[in-house]
Each structure stands twice: as C-alpha cells, then as structure tokens.
Short mmCIF file of C-alpha atoms and ligand atoms in Angstrom, two decimals:
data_model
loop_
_atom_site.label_atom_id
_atom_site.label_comp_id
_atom_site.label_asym_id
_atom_site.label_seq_id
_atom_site.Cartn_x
_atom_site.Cartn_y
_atom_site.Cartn_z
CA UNK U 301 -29.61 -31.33 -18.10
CA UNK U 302 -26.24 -31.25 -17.50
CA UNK U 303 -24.67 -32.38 -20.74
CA UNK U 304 -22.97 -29.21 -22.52
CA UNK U 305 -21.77 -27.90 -19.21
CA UNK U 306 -18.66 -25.97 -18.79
CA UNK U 307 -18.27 -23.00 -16.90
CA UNK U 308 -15.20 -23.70 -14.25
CA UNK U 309 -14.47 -20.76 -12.02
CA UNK U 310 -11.64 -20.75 -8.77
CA UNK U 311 -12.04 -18.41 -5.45
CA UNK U 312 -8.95 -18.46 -4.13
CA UNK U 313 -9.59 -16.91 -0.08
CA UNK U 314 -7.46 -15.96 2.91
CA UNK U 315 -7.45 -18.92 5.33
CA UNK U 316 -7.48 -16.60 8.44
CA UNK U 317 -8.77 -13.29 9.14
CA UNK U 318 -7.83 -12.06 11.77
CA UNK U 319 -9.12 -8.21 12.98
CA UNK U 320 -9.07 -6.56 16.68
CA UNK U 321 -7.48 -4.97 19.38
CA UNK U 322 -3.54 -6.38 19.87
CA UNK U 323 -3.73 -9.19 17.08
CA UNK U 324 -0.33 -8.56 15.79
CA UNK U 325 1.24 -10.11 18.41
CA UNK U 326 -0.25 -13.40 17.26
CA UNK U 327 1.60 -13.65 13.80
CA UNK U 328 3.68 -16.10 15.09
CA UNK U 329 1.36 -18.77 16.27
CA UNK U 330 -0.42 -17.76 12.70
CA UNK U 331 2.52 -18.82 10.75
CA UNK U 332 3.18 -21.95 12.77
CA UNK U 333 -0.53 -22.54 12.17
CA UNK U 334 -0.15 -22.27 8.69
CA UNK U 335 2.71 -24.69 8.65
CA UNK U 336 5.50 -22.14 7.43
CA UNK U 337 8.97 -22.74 7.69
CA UNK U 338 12.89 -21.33 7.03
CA UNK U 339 12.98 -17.53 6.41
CA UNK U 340 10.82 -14.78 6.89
CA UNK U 341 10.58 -11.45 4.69
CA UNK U 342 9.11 -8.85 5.91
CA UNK U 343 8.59 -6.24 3.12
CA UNK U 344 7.68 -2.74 5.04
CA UNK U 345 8.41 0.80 4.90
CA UNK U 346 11.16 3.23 6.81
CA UNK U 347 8.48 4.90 8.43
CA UNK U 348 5.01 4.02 8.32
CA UNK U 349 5.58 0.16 9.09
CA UNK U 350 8.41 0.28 11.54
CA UNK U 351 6.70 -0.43 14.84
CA UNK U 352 4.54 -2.96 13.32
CA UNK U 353 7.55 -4.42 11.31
CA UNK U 354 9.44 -4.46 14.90
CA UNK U 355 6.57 -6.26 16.84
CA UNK U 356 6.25 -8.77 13.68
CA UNK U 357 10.13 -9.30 13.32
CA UNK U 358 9.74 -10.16 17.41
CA UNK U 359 7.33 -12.17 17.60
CA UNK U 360 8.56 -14.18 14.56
CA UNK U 361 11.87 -14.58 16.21
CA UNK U 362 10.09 -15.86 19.86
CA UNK U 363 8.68 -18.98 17.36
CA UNK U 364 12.48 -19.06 15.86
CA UNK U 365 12.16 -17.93 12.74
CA UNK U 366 14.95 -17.20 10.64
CA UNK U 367 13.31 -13.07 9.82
CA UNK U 368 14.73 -10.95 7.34
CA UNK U 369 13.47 -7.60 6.45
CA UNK U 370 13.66 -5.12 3.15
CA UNK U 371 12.54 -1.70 3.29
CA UNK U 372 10.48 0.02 0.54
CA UNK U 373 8.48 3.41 -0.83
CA UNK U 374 6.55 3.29 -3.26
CA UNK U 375 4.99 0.09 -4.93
CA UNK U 376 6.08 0.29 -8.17
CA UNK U 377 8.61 -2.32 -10.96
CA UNK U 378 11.74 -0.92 -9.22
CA UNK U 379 10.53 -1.43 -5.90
CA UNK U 380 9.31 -5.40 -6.70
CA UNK U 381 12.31 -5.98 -8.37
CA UNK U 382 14.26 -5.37 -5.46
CA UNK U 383 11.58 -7.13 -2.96
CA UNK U 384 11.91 -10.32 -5.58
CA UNK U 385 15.66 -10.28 -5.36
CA UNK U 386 16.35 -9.88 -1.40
CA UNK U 387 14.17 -12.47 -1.74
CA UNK U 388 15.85 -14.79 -3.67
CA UNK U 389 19.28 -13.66 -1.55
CA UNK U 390 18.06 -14.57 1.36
CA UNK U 391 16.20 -17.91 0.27
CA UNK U 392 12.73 -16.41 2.01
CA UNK U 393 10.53 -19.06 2.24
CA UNK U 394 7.45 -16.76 2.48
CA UNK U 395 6.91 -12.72 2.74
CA UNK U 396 5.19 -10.73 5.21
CA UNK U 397 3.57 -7.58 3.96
CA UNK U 398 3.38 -4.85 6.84
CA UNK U 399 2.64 -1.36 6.20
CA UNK U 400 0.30 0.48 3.86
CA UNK U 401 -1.31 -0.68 1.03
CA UNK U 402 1.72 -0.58 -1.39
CA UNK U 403 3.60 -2.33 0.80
CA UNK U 404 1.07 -5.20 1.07
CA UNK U 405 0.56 -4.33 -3.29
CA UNK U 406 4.85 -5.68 -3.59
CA UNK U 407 3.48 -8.74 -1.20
CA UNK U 408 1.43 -9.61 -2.72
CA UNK U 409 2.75 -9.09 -6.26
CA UNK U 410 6.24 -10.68 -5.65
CA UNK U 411 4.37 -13.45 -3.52
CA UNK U 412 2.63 -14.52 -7.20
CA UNK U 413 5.73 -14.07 -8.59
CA UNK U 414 7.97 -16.17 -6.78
CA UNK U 415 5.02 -18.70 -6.23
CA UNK U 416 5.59 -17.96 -2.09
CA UNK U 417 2.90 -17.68 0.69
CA UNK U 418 2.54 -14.21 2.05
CA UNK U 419 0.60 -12.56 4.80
CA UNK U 420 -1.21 -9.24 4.86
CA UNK U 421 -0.61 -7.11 7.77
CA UNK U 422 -1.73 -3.83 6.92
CA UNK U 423 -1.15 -0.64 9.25
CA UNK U 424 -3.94 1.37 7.90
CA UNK U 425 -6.64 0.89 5.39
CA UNK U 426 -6.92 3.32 2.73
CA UNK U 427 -8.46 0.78 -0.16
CA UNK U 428 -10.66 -2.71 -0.36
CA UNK U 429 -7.17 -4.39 -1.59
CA UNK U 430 -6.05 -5.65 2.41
CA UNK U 431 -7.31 -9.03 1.18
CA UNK U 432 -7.97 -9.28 -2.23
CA UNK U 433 -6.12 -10.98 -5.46
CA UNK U 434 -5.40 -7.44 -7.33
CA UNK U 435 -3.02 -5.10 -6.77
CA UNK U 436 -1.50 -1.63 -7.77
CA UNK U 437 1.65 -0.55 -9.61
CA UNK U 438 3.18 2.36 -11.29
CA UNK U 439 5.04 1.92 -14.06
CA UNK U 440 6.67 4.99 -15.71
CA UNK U 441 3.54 7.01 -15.20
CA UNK U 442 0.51 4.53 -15.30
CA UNK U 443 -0.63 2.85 -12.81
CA UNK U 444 -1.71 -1.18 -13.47
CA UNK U 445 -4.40 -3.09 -11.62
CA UNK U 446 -2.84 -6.42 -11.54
CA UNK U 447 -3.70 -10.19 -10.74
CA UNK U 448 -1.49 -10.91 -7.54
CA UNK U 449 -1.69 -13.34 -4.64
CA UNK U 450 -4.65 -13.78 -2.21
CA UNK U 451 -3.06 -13.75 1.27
CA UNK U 452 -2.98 -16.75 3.18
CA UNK U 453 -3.80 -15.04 6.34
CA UNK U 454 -4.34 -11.29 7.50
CA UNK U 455 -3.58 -9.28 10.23
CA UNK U 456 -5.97 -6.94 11.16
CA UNK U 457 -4.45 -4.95 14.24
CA UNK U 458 -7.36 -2.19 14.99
CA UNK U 459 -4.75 -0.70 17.83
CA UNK U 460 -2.12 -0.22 14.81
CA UNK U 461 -4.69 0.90 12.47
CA UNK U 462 -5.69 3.67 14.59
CA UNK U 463 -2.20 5.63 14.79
CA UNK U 464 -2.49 5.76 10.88
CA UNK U 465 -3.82 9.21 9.94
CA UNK U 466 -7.89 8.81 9.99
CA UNK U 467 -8.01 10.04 6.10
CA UNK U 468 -6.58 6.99 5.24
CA UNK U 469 -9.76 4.94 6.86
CA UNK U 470 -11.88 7.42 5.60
CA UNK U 471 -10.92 6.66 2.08
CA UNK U 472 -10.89 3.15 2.39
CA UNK U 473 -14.68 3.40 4.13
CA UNK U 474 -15.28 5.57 0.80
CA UNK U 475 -13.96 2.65 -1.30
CA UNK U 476 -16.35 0.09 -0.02
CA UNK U 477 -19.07 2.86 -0.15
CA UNK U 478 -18.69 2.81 -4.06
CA UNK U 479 -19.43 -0.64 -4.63
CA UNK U 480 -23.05 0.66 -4.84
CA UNK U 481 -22.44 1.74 -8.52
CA UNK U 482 -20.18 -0.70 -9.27
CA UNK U 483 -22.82 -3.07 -8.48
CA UNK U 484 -25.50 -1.25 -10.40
CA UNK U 485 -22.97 -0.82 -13.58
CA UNK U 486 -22.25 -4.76 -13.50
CA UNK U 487 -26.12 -5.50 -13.53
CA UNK U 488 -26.96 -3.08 -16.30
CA UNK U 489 -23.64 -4.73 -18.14
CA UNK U 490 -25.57 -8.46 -17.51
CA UNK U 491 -29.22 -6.59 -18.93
CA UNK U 492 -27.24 -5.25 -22.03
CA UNK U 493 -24.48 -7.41 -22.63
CA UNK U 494 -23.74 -11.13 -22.15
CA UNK U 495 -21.37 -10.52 -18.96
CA UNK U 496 -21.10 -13.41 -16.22
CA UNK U 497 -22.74 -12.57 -13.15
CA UNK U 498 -21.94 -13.91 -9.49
CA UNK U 499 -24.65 -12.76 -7.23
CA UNK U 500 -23.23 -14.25 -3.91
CA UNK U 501 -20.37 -11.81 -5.38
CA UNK U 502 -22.64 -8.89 -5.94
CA UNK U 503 -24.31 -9.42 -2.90
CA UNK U 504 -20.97 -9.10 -0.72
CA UNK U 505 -20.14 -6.31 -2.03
CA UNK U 506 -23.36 -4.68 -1.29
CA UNK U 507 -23.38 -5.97 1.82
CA UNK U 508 -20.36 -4.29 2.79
CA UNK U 509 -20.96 -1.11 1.17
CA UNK U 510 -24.57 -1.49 3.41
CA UNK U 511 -22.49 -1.48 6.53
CA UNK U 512 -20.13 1.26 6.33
CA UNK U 513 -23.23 3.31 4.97
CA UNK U 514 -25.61 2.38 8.24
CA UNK U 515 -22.33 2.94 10.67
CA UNK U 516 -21.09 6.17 8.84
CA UNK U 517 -21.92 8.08 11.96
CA UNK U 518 -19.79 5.81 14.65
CA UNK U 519 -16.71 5.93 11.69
CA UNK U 520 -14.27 8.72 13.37
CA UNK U 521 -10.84 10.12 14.04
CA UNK U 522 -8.85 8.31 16.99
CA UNK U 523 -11.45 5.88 18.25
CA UNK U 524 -10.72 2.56 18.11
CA UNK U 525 -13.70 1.30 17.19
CA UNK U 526 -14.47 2.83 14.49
CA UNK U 527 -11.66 0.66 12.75
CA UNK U 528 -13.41 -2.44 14.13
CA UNK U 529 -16.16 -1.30 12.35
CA UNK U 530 -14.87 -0.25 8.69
CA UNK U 531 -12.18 -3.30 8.64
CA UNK U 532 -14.53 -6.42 8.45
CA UNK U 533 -16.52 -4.51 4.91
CA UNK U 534 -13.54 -3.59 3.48
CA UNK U 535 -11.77 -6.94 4.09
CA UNK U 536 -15.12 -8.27 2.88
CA UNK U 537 -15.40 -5.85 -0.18
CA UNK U 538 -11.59 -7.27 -1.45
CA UNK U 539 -12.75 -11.16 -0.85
CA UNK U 540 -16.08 -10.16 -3.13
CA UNK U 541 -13.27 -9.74 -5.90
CA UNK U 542 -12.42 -13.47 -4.86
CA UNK U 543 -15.67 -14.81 -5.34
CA UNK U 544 -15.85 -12.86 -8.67
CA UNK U 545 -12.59 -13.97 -9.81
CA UNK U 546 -12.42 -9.86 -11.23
CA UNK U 547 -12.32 -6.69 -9.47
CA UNK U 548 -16.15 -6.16 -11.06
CA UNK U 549 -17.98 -6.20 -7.90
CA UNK U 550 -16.19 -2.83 -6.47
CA UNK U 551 -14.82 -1.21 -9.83
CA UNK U 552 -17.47 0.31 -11.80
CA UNK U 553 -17.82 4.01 -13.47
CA UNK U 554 -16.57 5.52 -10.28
CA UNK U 555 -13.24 3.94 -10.55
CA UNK U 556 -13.10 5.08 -14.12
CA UNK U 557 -13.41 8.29 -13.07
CA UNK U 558 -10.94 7.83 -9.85
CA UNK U 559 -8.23 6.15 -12.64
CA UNK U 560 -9.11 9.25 -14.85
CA UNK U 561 -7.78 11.38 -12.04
CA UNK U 562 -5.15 9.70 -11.65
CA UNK U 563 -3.88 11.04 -14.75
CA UNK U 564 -4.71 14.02 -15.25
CA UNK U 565 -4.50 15.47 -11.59
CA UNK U 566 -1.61 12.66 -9.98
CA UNK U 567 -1.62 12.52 -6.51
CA UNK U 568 -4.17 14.98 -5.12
CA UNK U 569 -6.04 12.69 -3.95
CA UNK U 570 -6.70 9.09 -2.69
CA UNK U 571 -8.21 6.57 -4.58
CA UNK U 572 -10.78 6.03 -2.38
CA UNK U 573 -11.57 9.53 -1.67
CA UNK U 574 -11.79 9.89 -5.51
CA UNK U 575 -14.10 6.86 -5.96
CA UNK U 576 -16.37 8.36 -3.43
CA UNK U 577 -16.78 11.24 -5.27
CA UNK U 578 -17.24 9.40 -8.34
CA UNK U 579 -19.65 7.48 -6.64
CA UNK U 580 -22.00 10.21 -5.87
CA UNK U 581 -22.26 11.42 -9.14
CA UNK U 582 -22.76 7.70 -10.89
CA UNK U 583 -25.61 7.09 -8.81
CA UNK U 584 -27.17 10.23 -9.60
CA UNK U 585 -26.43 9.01 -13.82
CA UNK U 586 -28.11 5.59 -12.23
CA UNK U 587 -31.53 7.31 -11.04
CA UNK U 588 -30.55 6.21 -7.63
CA UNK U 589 -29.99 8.03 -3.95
CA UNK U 590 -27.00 9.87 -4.66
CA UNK U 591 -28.18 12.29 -1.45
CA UNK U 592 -27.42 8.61 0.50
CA UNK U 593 -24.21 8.74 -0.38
CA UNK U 594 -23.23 11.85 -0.42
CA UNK U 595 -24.35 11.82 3.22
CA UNK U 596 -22.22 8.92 4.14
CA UNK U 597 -19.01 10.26 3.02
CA UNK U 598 -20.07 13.91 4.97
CA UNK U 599 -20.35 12.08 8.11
CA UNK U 600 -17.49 9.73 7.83
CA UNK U 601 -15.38 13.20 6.82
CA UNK U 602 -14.39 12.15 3.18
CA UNK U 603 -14.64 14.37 0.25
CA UNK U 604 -17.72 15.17 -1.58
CA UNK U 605 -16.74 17.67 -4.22
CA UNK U 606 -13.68 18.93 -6.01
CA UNK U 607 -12.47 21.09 -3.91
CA UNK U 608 -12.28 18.56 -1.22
CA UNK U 609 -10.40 16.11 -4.00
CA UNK U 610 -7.74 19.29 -4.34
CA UNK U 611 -8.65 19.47 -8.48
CA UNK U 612 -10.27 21.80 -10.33
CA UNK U 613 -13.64 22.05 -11.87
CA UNK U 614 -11.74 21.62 -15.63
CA UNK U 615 -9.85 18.87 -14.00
CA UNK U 616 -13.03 17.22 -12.69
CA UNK U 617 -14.81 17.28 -16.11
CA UNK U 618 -12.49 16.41 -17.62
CA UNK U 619 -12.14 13.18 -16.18
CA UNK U 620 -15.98 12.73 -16.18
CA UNK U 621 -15.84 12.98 -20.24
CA UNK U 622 -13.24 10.78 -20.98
CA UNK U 623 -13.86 8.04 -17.68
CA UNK U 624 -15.27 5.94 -20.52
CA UNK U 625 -12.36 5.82 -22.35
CA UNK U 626 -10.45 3.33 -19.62
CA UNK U 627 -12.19 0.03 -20.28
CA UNK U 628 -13.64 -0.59 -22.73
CA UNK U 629 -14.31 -4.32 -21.47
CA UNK U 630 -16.24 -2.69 -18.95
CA UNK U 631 -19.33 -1.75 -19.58
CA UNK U 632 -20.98 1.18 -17.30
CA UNK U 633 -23.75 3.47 -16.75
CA UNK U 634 -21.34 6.00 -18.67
CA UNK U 635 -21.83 3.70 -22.16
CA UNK U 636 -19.51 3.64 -24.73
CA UNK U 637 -19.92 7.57 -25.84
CA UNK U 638 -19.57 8.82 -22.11
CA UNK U 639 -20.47 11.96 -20.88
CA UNK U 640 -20.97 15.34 -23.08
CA UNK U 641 -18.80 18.68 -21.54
CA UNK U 642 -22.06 20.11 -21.01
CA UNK U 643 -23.76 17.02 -19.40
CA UNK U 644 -20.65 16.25 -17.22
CA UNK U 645 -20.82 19.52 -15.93
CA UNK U 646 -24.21 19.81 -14.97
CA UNK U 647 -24.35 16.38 -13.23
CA UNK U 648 -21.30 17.86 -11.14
CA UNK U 649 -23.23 21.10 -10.49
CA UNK U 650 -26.54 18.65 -9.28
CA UNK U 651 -24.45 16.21 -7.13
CA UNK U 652 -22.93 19.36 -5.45
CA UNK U 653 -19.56 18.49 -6.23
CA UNK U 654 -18.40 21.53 -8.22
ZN1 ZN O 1345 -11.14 0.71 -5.19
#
C-alpha cells in the first residue's frame, strides 16, 4: 500500500571518477566534458599543490581557459573567505580544488557557497572526504563537519599521490578501515532507536573498509600501486556518505573519540590515524575482531596505540570517557553514559593501545 508514503531522500554523486597513473593531464578534456565555461579557480597550496596546480593551470590553458589561481594553508573561515572573494573578483565560473584535503575542504565549501561546480583533484589522501558532500573547518578552535558540495568530477592522479608522504595514505586507508564500527554503531542505533537505515549505504561502506583490510599487505611506502589500491575504497567510503545523505556510514564511536582528540591533544595526530585507533578499541566494546583490525593498520604502518598517536595514556582516556559527549544525535556502542575511567582504561590496556 502505498498511500501514507513519504520518505524523499537525494544522492547527489560525482559524475566522473577518474583514478590512475597520469590522469591529471586529462582535466581539460574533463571540464570540456562537463560543459564548463569562462574562468577557472584553482584553489591550492604554496607547496604541497604546486606541481599539480602547474600541470592543471596548463592543461586548462591548452583547452583556453581563462585560469586563475589563489593560494591557501589551512582550511579554515579566513581562508574561505578569501577563496569566496578572489572568486567573486575574478568572476570564476567554477573552482578547482588541488592539493590536500583542506584544500579540496575550501572547494568544496565555497563551491556550495557560491552555488559553482568544482572539481576534486586531490594530491594525497589522508581522509574518505576526496569525494564526499562534508567537509572540515576550524573555526577559532573547533573544528566543524559541514554539508558542502559533492564534486562534479575527481581527479585521481596515483603518480601525484605517490610523492605525498605515505602517512598520509596510511591514514586515509585507516579512515576507511573504521567504517567497520561505524557500521556496527549505526545498526545497534536502528535495533535501539528509530534511526533511518540505508543498507546499499551500509553495505558500501563495508565494502570498502573489506578491501583495504584484505589488501593491507600490498598498501606501502613509494609504490605506486598501492595508491591504486587504497583510492577506489576511500573514494567509495566518501560516496557511501552520498547514498546516506549523512556522514553515518563512516563516523561512528571511533570518530568520537578521533574529534575528542582533537581537543584535547590538537594536532598530534591525523584524523585517520586517530580513527584507526579508535577503531580498534570500539570493536573490541562491539564483541567483534578487534585483533583484525589491529592487524590491518600494523601492516599498512598506521598507529595502533598511543604512543604511535604522540598522546599520552591520560590524554587517551580521557578522550575515551568523554567521546560520548560529542553527539548526542548519534547514538553508539559508547551509549549515552560512555565509558567509566576505570573501564576506558582497561579496554586500552586489552586492545594494546596503552
Ligand atoms: Zn573520517
């Protein structure tokens, strides 16, 4: 019976993914593809995005594009205030974001803002976020998950991605690796609580976490390949968050306790890397193979314990105890009392991370 009927849901996707050895020199015919016109922006960084930023503002120009270009650090309100306004000055038509992940973040962000087309070409892959709809900013000292644009197209260069330093792939393999728990949290959310469920979105995520897991030992520093590998889950991972509509397939209790970190040990360590770790220990809290896990990270060479992370053991519990405390929309493993001192530090001790 359909009478009564009205759930309504959009998945907004890339419309090309493109991944493998060279593929930046393509952006052009990409764009033309797409239909874009006028002026380029290509938002990138002094250091880590110039040679990709070069080849892009080239191979834009061969296809006679008009290409502008603003250089900037870190992705926070300053930094997209100024993206939105060269923008404006130099009537952009549609943004390029080349670099690391906060350069793609201001993309992305100032590409919902300014209701402009923008493509994804990251130069390493530290997070899921290459293709997804969220994105990351600090302002004053938080740090915001945000709704932002999906990317019309992406740029996947594995020869780029490679230069990047190999911790960077490493997290973002140990990002994917922690939709396991998110996965688990969001199903024991649907069993207690009334929460919407996407399976096909569940499933994704899984399915990528699965295949960084089963290739963890082919995942290393300066081979190629290895990026081919990790890039199609974690492009996959961010375009589960599509399907979703929310970041619930690959944000669970271990991103909890990664945004916990955050905040009370800033920048040690990367968000991946801390989700990994988080990971472990959630899946022991879920009765399932944490050993799995942990083994994954150990062979793709990210951090399993706290002094890997750079924090403390008072650091690390303390984030474990008050992880609950982020979102309280989201309903984990950790409940809504979280984790006793005592309990957080003996699940730490068991999971081998302190
Ligand atoms: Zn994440």
């Amino acid at each position: 019976m359909l009478d009564g009927f009205t759930k309504t849901r959009a998945m907004n996707f890339p419309r090309q993914v493109l991944a493998g050895h060279g593929c930046i020199s393509q952006i052009g015919d990409m764009c033309e593809a797409f239909e874009l016109k006028g002026t380029a922006l290509i938002v990138t960084g002094p250091t880590t995005g110039a040679l990709a930023a070069y080849q892009v503002k080239d191979a834009l120009l061969q296809k006679k594009y008009d290409v502008q270009q603003v250089e900037v650090g870190v992705a926070s309100q300053q930094n997209l205030v100024k993206v939105e306004e060269i923008a404006k000055d130099v009537k952009a038509s549609f943004l390029l974001g080349v670099g690391g992940g906060s350069k793609i973040d201001l993309a992305k962000l100032a590409s919902a803002n300014l209701k402009m087309p923008f493509i994804s070409v990251p130069t390493s892959a530290s997070h899921d976020g290459l293709a997804s709809p969220r994105a990351s900013i600090k302002d004053g000292g938080n740090s915001l998950s945000l709704n932002a644009s999906v990317p019309l197209g992406v740029i996947a260069d594995t020869a780029l991605i490679v230069k990047a330093p190999y911790r960077l792939l490493a997290s973002g393999c140990a990002d994917v690796i922690s939709n396991t728990t998110a996965v688990l949290d969001w199903e024991l959310a649907v069993r207690l609580r009334t929460e919407d469920f996407s399976s096909s979105a569940a499933n994704l995520a899984k399915y990528a976490a699965e295949s960084i897991i089963e290739n963890a030992a082919g995942i290393k520093p300066n081979l190629e390949e290895s990026v081919w590998v990790a890039i199609r889950p974690i492009i996959i991972s961010g375009i589960s968050m599509a399907v979703a509509g929310s970041s619930r397939p690959t944000s669970g209790s271990e991103h909890m306790f990664s945004h916990l970190l955050d905040k009370i040990a800033p920048g040690k360590a990367l968000h991946g890397e801390q989700c990994g770790v988080g990971s472990i220990m959630m899946m022991y809290l879920h009765g399932g193979n944490w050993q799995r896990i942990r083994d994954a990270l150990q062979m793709i060479g990210a951090p399993t314990s706290s002094k890997e992370l750079g924090v403390s053991e008072e650091q690390l519990i303390e984030a474990l105890v008050h992880a609950h405390e982020i979102r309280k929309d989201r309903y984990t493993v950790l409940g809504d009392r979280g984790l006793t001192p005592d309990a957080a530090l003996r699940l730490a001790r068991i999971t081998k991370v302190v």
